[in-house]
PDB file of C-alpha atoms in Angstrom:
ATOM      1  CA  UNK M 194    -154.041  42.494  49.874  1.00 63.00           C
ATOM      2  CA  UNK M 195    -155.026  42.030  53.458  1.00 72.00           C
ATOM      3  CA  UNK M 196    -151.899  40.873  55.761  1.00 85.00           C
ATOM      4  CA  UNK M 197    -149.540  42.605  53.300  1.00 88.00           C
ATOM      5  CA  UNK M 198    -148.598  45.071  56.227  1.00 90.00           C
ATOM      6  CA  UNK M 199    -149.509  42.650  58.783  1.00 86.00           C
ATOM      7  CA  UNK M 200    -147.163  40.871  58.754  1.00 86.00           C
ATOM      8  CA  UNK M 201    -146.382  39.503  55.328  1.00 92.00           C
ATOM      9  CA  UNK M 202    -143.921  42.220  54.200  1.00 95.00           C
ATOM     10  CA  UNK M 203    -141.871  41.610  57.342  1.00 96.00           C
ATOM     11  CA  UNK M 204    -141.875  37.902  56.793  1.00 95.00           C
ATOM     12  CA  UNK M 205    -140.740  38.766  53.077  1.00 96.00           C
ATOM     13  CA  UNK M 206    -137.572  41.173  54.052  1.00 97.00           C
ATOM     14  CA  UNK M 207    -136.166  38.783  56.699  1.00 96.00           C
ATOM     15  CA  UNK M 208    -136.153  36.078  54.048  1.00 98.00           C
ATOM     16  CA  UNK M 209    -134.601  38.617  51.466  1.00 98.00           C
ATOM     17  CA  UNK M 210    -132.152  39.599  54.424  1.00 98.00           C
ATOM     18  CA  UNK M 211    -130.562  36.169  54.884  1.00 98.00           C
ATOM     19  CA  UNK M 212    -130.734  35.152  50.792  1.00 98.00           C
ATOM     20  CA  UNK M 213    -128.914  38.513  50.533  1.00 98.00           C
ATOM     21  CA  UNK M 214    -125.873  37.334  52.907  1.00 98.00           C
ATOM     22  CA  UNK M 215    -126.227  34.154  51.555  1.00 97.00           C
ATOM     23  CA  UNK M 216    -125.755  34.919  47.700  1.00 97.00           C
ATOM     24  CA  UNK M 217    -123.214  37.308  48.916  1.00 97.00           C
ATOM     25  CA  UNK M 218    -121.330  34.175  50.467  1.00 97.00           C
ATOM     26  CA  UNK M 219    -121.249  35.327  54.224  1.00 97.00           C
ATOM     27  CA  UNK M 220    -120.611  32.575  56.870  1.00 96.00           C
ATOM     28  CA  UNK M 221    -121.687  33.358  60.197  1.00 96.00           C
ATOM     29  CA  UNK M 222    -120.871  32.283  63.536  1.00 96.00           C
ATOM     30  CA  UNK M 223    -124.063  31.789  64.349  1.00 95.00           C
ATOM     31  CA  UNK M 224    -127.634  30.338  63.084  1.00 96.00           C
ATOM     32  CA  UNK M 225    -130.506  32.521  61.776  1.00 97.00           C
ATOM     33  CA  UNK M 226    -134.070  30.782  62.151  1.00 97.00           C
ATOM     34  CA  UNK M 227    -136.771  32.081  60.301  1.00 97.00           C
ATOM     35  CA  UNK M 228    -139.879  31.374  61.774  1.00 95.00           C
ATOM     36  CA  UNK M 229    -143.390  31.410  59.154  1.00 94.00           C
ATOM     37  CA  UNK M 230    -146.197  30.106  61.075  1.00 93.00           C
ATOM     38  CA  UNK M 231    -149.680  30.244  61.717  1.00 91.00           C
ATOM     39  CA  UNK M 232    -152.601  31.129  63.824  1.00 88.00           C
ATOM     40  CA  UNK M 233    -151.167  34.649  65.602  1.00 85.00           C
ATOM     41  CA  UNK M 234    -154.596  35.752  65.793  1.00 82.00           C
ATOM     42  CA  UNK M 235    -155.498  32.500  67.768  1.00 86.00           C
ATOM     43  CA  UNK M 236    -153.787  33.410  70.518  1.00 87.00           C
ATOM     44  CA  UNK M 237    -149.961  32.640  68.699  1.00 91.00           C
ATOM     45  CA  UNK M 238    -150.649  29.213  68.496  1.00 93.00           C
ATOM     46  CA  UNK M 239    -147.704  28.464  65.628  1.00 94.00           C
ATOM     47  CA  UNK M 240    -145.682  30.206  67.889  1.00 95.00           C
ATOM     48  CA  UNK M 241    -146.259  27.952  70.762  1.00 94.00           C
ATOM     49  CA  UNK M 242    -145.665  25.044  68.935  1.00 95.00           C
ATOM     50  CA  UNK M 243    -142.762  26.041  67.569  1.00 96.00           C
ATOM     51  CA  UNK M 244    -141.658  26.508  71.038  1.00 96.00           C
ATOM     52  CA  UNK M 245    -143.085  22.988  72.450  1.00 96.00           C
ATOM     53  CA  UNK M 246    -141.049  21.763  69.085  1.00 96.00           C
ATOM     54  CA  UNK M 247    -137.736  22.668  70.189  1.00 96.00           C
ATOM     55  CA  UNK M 248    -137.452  26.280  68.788  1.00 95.00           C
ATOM     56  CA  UNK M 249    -134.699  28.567  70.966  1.00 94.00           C
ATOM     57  CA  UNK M 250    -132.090  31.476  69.866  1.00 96.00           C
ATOM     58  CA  UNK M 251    -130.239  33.627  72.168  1.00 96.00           C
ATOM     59  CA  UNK M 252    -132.287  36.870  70.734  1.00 97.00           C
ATOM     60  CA  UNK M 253    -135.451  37.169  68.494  1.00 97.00           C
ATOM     61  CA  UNK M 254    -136.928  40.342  66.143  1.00 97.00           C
ATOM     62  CA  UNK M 255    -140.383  40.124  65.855  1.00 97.00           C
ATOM     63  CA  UNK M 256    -141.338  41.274  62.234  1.00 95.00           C
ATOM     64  CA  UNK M 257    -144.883  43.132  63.307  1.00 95.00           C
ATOM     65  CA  UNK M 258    -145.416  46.240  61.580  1.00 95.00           C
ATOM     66  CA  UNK M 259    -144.205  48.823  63.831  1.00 97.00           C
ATOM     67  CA  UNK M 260    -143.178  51.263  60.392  1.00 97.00           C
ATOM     68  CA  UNK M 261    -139.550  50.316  61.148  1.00 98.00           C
ATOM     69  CA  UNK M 262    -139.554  51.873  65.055  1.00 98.00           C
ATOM     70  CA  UNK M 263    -138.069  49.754  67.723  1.00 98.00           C
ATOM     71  CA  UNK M 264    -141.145  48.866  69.813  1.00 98.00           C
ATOM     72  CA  UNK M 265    -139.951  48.019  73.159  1.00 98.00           C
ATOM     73  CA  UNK M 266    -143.324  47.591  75.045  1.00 98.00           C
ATOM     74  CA  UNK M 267    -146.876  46.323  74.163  1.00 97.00           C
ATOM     75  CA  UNK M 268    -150.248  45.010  75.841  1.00 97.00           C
ATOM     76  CA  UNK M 269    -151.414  41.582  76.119  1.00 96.00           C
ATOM     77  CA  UNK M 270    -154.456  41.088  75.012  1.00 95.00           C
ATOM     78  CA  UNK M 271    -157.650  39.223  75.322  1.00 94.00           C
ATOM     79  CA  UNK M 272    -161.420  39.550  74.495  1.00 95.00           C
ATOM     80  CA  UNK M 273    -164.145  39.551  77.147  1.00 97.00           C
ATOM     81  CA  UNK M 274    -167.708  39.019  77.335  1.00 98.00           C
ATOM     82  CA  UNK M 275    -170.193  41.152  79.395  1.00 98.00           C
ATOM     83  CA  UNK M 276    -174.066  39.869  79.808  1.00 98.00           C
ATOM     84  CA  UNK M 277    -176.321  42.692  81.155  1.00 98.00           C
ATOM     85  CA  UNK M 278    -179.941  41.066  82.353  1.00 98.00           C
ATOM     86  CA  UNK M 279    -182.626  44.044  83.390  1.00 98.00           C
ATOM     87  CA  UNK M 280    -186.310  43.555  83.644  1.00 98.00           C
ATOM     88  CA  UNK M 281    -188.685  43.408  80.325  1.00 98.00           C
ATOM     89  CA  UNK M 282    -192.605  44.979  80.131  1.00 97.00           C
ATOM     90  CA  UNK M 283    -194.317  46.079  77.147  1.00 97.00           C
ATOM     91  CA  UNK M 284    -193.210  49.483  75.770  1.00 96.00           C
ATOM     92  CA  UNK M 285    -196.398  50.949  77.420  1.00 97.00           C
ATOM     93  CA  UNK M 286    -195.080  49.728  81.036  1.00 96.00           C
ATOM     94  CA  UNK M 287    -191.920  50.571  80.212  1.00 94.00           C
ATOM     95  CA  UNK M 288    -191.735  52.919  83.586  1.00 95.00           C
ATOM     96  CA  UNK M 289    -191.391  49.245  85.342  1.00 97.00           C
ATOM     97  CA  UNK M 290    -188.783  47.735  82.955  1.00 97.00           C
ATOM     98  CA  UNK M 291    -184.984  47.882  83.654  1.00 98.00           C
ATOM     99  CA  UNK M 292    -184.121  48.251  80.044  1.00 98.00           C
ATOM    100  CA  UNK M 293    -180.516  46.323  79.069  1.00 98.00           C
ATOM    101  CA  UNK M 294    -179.961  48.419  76.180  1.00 98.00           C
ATOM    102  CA  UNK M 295    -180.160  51.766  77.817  1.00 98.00           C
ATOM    103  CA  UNK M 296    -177.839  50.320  80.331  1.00 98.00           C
ATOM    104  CA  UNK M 297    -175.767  48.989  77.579  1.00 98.00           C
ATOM    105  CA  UNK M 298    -175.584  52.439  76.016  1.00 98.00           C
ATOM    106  CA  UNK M 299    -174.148  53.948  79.202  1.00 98.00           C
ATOM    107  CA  UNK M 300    -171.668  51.373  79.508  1.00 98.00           C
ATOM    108  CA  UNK M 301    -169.844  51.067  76.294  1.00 98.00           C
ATOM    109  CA  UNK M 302    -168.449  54.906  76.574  1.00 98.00           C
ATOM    110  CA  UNK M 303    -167.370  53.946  79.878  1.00 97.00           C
ATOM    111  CA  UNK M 304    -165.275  50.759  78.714  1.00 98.00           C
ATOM    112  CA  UNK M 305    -164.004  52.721  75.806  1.00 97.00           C
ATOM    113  CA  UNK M 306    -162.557  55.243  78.207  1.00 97.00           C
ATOM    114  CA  UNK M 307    -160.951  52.698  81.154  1.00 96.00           C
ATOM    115  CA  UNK M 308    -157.607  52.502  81.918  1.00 95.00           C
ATOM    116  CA  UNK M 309    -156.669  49.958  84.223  1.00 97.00           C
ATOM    117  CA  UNK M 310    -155.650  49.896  87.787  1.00 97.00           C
ATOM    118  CA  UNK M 311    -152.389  48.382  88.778  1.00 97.00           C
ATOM    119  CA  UNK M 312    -149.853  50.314  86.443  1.00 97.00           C
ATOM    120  CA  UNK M 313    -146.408  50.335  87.352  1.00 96.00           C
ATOM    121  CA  UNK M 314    -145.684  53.557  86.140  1.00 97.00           C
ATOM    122  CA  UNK M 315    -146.884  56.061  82.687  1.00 96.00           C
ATOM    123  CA  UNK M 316    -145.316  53.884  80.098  1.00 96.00           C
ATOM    124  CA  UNK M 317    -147.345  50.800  81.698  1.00 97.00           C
ATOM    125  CA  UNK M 318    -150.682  53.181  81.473  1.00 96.00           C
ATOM    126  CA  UNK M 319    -149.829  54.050  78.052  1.00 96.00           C
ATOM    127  CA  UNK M 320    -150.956  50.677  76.646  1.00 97.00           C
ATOM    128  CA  UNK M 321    -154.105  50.489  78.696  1.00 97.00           C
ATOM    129  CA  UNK M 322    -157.049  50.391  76.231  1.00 97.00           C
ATOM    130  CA  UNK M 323    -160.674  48.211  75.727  1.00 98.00           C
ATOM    131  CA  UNK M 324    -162.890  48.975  73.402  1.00 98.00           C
ATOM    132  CA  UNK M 325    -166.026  47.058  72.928  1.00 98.00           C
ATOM    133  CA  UNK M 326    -166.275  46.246  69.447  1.00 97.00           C
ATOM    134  CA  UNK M 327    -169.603  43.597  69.487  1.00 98.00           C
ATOM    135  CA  UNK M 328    -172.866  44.403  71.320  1.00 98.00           C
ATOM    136  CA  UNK M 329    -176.459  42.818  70.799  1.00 98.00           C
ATOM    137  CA  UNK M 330    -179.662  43.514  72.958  1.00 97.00           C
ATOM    138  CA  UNK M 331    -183.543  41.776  72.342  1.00 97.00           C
ATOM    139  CA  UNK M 332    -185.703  40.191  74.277  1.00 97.00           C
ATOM    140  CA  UNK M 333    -184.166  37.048  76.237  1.00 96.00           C
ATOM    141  CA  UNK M 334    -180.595  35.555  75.952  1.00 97.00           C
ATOM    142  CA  UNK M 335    -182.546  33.927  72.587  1.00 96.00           C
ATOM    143  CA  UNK M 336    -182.372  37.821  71.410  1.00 96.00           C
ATOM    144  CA  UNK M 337    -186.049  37.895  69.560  1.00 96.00           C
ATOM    145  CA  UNK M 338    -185.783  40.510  67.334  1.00 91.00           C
ATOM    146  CA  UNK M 339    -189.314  40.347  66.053  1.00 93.00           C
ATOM    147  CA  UNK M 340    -190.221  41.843  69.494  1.00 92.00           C
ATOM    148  CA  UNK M 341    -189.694  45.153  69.485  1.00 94.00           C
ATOM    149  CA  UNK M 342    -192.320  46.876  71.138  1.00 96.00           C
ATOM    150  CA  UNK M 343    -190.890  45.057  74.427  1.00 96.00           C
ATOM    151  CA  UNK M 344    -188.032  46.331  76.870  1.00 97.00           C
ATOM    152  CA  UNK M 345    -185.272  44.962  76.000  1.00 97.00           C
ATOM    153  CA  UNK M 346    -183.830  42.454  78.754  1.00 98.00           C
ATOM    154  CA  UNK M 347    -180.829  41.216  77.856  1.00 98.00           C
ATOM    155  CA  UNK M 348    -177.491  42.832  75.998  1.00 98.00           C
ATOM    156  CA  UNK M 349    -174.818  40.514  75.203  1.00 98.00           C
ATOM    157  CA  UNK M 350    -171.337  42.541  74.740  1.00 98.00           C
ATOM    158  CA  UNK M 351    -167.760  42.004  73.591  1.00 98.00           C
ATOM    159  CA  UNK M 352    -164.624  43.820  74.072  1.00 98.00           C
ATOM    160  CA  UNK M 353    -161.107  43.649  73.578  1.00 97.00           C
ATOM    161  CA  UNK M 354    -158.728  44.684  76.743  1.00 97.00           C
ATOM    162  CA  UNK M 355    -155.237  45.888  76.115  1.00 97.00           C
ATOM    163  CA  UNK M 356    -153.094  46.079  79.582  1.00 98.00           C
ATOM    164  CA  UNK M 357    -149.488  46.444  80.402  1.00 97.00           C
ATOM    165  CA  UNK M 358    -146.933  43.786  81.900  1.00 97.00           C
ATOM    166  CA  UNK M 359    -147.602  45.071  85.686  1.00 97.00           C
ATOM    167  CA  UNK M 360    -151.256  44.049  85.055  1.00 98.00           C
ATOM    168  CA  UNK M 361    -153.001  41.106  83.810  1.00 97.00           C
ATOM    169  CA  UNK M 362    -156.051  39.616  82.983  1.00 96.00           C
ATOM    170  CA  UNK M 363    -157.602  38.660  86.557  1.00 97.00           C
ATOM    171  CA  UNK M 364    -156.946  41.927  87.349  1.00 98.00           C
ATOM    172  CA  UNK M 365    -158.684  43.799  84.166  1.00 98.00           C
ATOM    173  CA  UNK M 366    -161.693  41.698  84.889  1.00 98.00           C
ATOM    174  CA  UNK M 367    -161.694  42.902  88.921  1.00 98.00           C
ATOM    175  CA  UNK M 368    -161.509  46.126  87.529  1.00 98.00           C
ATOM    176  CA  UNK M 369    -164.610  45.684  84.704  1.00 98.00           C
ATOM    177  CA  UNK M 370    -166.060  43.876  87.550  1.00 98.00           C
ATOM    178  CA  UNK M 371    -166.046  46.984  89.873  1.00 98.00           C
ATOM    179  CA  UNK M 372    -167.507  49.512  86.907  1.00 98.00           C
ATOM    180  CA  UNK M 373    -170.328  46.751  86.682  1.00 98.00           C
ATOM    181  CA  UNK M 374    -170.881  47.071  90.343  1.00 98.00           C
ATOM    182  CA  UNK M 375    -171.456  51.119  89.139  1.00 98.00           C
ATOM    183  CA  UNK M 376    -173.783  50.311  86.503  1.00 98.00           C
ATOM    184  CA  UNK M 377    -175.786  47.884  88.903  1.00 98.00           C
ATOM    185  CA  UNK M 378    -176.376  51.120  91.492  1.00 98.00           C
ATOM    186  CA  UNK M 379    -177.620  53.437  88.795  1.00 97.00           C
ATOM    187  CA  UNK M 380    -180.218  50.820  87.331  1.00 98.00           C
ATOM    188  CA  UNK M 381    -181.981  49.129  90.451  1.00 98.00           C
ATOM    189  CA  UNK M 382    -182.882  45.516  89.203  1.00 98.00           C
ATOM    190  CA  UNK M 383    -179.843  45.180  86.482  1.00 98.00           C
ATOM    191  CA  UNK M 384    -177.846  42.002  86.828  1.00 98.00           C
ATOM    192  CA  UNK M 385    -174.526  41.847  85.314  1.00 98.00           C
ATOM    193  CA  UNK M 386    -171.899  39.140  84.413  1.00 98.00           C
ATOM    194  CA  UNK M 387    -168.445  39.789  82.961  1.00 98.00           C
ATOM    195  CA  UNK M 388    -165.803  36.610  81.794  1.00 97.00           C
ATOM    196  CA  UNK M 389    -163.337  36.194  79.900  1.00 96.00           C
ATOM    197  CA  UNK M 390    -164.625  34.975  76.299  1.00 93.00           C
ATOM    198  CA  UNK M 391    -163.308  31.284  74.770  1.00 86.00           C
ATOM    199  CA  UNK M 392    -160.722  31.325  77.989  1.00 83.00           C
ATOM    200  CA  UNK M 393    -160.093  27.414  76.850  1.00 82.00           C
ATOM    201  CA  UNK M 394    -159.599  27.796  73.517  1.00 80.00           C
ATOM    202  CA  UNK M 395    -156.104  29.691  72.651  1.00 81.00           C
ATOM    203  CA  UNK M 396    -153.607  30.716  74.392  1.00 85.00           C
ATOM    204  CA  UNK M 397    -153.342  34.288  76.043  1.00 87.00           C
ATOM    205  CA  UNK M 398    -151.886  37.027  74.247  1.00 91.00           C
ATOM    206  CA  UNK M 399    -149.548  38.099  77.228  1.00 94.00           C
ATOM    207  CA  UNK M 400    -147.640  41.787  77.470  1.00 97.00           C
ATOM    208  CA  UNK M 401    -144.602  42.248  76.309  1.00 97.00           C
ATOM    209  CA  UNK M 402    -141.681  44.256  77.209  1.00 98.00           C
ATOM    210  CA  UNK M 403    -137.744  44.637  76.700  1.00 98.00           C
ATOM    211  CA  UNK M 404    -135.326  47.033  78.325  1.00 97.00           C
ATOM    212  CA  UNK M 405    -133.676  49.956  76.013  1.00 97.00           C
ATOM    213  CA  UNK M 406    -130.394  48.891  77.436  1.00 97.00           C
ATOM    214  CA  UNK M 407    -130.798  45.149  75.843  1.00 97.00           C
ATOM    215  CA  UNK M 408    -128.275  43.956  73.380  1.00 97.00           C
ATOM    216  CA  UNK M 409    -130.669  43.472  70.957  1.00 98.00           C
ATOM    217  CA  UNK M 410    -132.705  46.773  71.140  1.00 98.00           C
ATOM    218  CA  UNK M 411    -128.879  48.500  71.025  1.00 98.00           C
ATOM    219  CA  UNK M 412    -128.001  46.247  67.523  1.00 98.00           C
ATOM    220  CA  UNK M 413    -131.255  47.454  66.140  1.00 98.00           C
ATOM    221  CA  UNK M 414    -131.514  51.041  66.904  1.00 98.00           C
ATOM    222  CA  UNK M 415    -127.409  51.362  65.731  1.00 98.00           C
ATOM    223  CA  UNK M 416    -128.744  49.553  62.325  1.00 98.00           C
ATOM    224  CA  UNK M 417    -131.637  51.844  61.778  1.00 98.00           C
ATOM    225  CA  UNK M 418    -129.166  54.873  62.257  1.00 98.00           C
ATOM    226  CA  UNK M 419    -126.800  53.123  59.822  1.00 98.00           C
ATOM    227  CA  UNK M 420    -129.185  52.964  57.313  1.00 98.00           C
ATOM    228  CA  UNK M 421    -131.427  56.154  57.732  1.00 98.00           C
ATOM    229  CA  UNK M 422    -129.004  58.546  59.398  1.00 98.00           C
ATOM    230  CA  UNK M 423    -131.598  59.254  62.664  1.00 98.00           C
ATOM    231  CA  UNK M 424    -131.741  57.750  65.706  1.00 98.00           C
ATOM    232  CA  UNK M 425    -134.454  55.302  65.589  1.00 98.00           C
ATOM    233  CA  UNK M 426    -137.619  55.887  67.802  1.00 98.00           C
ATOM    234  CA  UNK M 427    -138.070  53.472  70.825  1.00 98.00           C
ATOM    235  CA  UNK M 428    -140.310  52.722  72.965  1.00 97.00           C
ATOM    236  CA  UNK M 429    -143.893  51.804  73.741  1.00 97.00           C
ATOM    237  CA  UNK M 430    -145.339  53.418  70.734  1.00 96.00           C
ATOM    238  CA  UNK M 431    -148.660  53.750  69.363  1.00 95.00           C
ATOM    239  CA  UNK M 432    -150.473  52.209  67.823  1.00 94.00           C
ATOM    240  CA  UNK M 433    -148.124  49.246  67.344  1.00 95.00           C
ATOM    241  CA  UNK M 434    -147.728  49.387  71.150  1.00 96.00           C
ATOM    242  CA  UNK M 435    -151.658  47.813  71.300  1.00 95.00           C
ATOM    243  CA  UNK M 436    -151.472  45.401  68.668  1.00 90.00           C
ATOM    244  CA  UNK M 437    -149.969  42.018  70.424  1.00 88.00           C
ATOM    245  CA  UNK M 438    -147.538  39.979  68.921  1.00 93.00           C
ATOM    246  CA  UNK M 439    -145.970  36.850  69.369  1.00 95.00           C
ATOM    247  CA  UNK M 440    -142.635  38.204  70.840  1.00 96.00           C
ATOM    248  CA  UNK M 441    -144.513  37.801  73.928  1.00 95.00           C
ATOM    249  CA  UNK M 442    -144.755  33.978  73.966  1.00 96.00           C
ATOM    250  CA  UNK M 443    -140.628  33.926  73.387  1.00 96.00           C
ATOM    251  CA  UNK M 444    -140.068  36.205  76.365  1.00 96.00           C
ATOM    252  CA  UNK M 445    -142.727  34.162  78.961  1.00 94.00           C
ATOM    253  CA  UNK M 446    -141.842  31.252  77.999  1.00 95.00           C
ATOM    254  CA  UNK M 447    -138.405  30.973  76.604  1.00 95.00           C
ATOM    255  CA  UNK M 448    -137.295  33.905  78.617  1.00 95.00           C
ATOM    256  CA  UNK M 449    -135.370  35.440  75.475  1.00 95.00           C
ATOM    257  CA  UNK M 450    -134.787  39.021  74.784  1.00 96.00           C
ATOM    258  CA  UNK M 451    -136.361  40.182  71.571  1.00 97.00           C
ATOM    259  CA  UNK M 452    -137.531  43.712  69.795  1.00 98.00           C
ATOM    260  CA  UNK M 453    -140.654  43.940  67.769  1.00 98.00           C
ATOM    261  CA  UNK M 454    -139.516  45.894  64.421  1.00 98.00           C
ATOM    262  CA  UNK M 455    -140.964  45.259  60.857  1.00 97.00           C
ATOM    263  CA  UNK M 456    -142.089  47.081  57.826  1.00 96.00           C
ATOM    264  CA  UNK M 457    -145.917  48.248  57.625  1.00 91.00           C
ATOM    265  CA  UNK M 458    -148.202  49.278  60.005  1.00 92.00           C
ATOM    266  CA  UNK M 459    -149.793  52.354  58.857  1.00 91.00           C
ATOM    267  CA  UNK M 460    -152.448  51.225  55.938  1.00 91.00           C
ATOM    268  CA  UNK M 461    -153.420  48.302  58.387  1.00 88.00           C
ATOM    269  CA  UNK M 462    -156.747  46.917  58.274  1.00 81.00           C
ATOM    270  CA  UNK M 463    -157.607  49.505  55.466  1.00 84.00           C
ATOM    271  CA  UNK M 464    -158.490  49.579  52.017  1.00 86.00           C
ATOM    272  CA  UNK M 465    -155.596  48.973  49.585  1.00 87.00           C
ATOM    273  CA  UNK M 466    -153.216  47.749  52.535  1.00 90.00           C
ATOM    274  CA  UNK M 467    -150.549  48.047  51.226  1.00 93.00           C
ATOM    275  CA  UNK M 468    -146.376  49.179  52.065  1.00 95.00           C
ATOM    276  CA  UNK M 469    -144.093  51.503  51.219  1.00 95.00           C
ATOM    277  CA  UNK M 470    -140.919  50.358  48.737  1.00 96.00           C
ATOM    278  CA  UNK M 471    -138.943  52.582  50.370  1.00 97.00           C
ATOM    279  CA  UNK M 472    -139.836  51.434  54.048  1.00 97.00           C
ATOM    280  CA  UNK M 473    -139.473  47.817  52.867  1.00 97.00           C
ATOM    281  CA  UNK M 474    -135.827  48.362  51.096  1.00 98.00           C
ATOM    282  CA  UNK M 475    -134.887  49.907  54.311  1.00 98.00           C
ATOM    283  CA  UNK M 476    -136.062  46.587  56.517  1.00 98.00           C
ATOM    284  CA  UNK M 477    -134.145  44.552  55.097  1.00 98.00           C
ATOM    285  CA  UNK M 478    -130.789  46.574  55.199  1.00 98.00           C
ATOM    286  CA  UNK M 479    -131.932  47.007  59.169  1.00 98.00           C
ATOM    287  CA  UNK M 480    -132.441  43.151  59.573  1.00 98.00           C
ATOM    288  CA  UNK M 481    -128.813  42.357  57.004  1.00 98.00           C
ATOM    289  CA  UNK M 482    -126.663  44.793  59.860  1.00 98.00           C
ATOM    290  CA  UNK M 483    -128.912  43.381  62.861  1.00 98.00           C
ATOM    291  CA  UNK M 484    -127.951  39.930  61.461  1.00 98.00           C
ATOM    292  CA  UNK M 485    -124.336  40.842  60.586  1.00 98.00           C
ATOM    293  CA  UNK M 486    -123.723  41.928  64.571  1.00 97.00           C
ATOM    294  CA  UNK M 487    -125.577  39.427  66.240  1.00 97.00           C
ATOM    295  CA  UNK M 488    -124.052  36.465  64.450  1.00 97.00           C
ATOM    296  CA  UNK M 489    -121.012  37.722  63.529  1.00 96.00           C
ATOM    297  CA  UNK M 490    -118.651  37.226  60.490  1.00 96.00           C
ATOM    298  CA  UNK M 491    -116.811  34.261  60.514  1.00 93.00           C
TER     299      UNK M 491
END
């Protein structure tokens, strides 16, 4: 069932990782919270309140499907609208039109192939990505469809941005801004408009990132070796590395160091999502030893 990879299965092998040192009558030094809230998608808005509620631990793990790899770096994330306005005449006139879908049409590769200025270095550029997944072009902003034999004047757009912790969101705009500025030299008469889309309504998705060298990336990676004889693989990696997650909110605002690491991640948003047994089994073993060093024995 949908949100079986994302991120139920992670929320299930945390739970079975503390019931497991609790029916095995281990007393830790210190407290495990287990946080099950809701709205990630809305910007992390459980997340947030959690926060505003009190919530703090020395480290976090973030139970996002990465397929059990330590992910160490991702985007933030945040959807933008673009308007493109051009000139309308009847198909027969069309010579005089400045037509918004042909525009449009130029555009979207464009987007879907930006990276972002402002990177601090390749790892940053690595998690650059839009991609505009929403477009719609008629007559006026009223799109009349039953028009069609006119130019089309208007395109409304959305995408989705994905940029790295040395960039942000003013700064991915300036840049969509400036290919705008492009588009608005090759079609004479085309007015364009780009904004960020519902900007009051959730919180941003920020970027996230942790250092290798943290104590909590080191606990993880020795538990994954523990348990599957490999080193585990670290780093900003994709695709997990463009998904967002919540770990961000913990690290802006809490400033708490954290590693995003769950079960899942590659039958996402596909038929028959689904996880692997074996992947799962292993999670929880991984989160028991992460646990086990953290907290420590009393």
């Amino acid at each position: 069932g949908i949100g079986v990879s994302n991120m139920k299965a992670g929320d299930a092998a945390y739970f079975c990782a503390v019931k497991t040192l609790l029916d095995a009558g281990i007393k830790l030094r210190g407290d495990v919270i287990l946080t099950y809230v809701v709205g990630e998608l809305q910007g992390g808005i459980g997340t947030v309140k959690a926060i505003e509620d009190g919530v703090r631990a020395d480290y976090f793990i973030n139970s996002e499907p990465t397929d059990l790899q330590a992910l160490t770096m991702h985007s933030g994330a945040f959807v933008f609208a673009i308007e493109l306005t051009g000139i309308t005449r009847h198909m027969s006139n069309r010579n005089e039109a400045v037509d918004a879908i042909v525009a449009a049409c130029e555009l979207v590769p464009t987007i879907n192939a930006i990276s972002f200025s402002g990177a601090l270095n390749k790892e940053h550029e690595s998690v650059n990505r839009a991609n505009i997944g929403v477009i719609r072009g008629a007559l006026s902003p009223e799109f009349h469809d039953w028009r069609a034999p006119q130019v089309a004047d208007f395109v409304r757009l959305l995408g989705s941005a994905r940029y790295a912790p040395s960039q942000s969101e003013a700064s991915v705009l300036e840049d969509l801004r400036s290919t705008l500025d492009g588009l608005e030299a090759r079609f004479p008469g085309l007015k364009t408009k780009v904004f960020k889309h519902q900007a009051e309504e959730k919180p941003s998705m920020l970027p996230f990132e942790v250092s290798r060298e943290s104590r909590i990336v080191k606990t993880l990676n020795k538990s994954y070796k523990l348990v599957r004889g490999e080193s585990q693989p670290t780093g900003p990696i994709p695709p997990a590395c463009f998904f967002g997650t919540d770990a961000a909110h913990f690290q802006h605002r809490l400033g708490m160091e954290g590693i995003v690491c769950g079960p899942g991640g590659r039958y996402n948003t596909m038929p028959d999502e689904r996880v692997d047994i074996p992947d799962y089994l292993d999670m929880i073993k991984i989160y028991m030893l992460a646990i086990l060093e953290i907290c420590e024995v009393v």
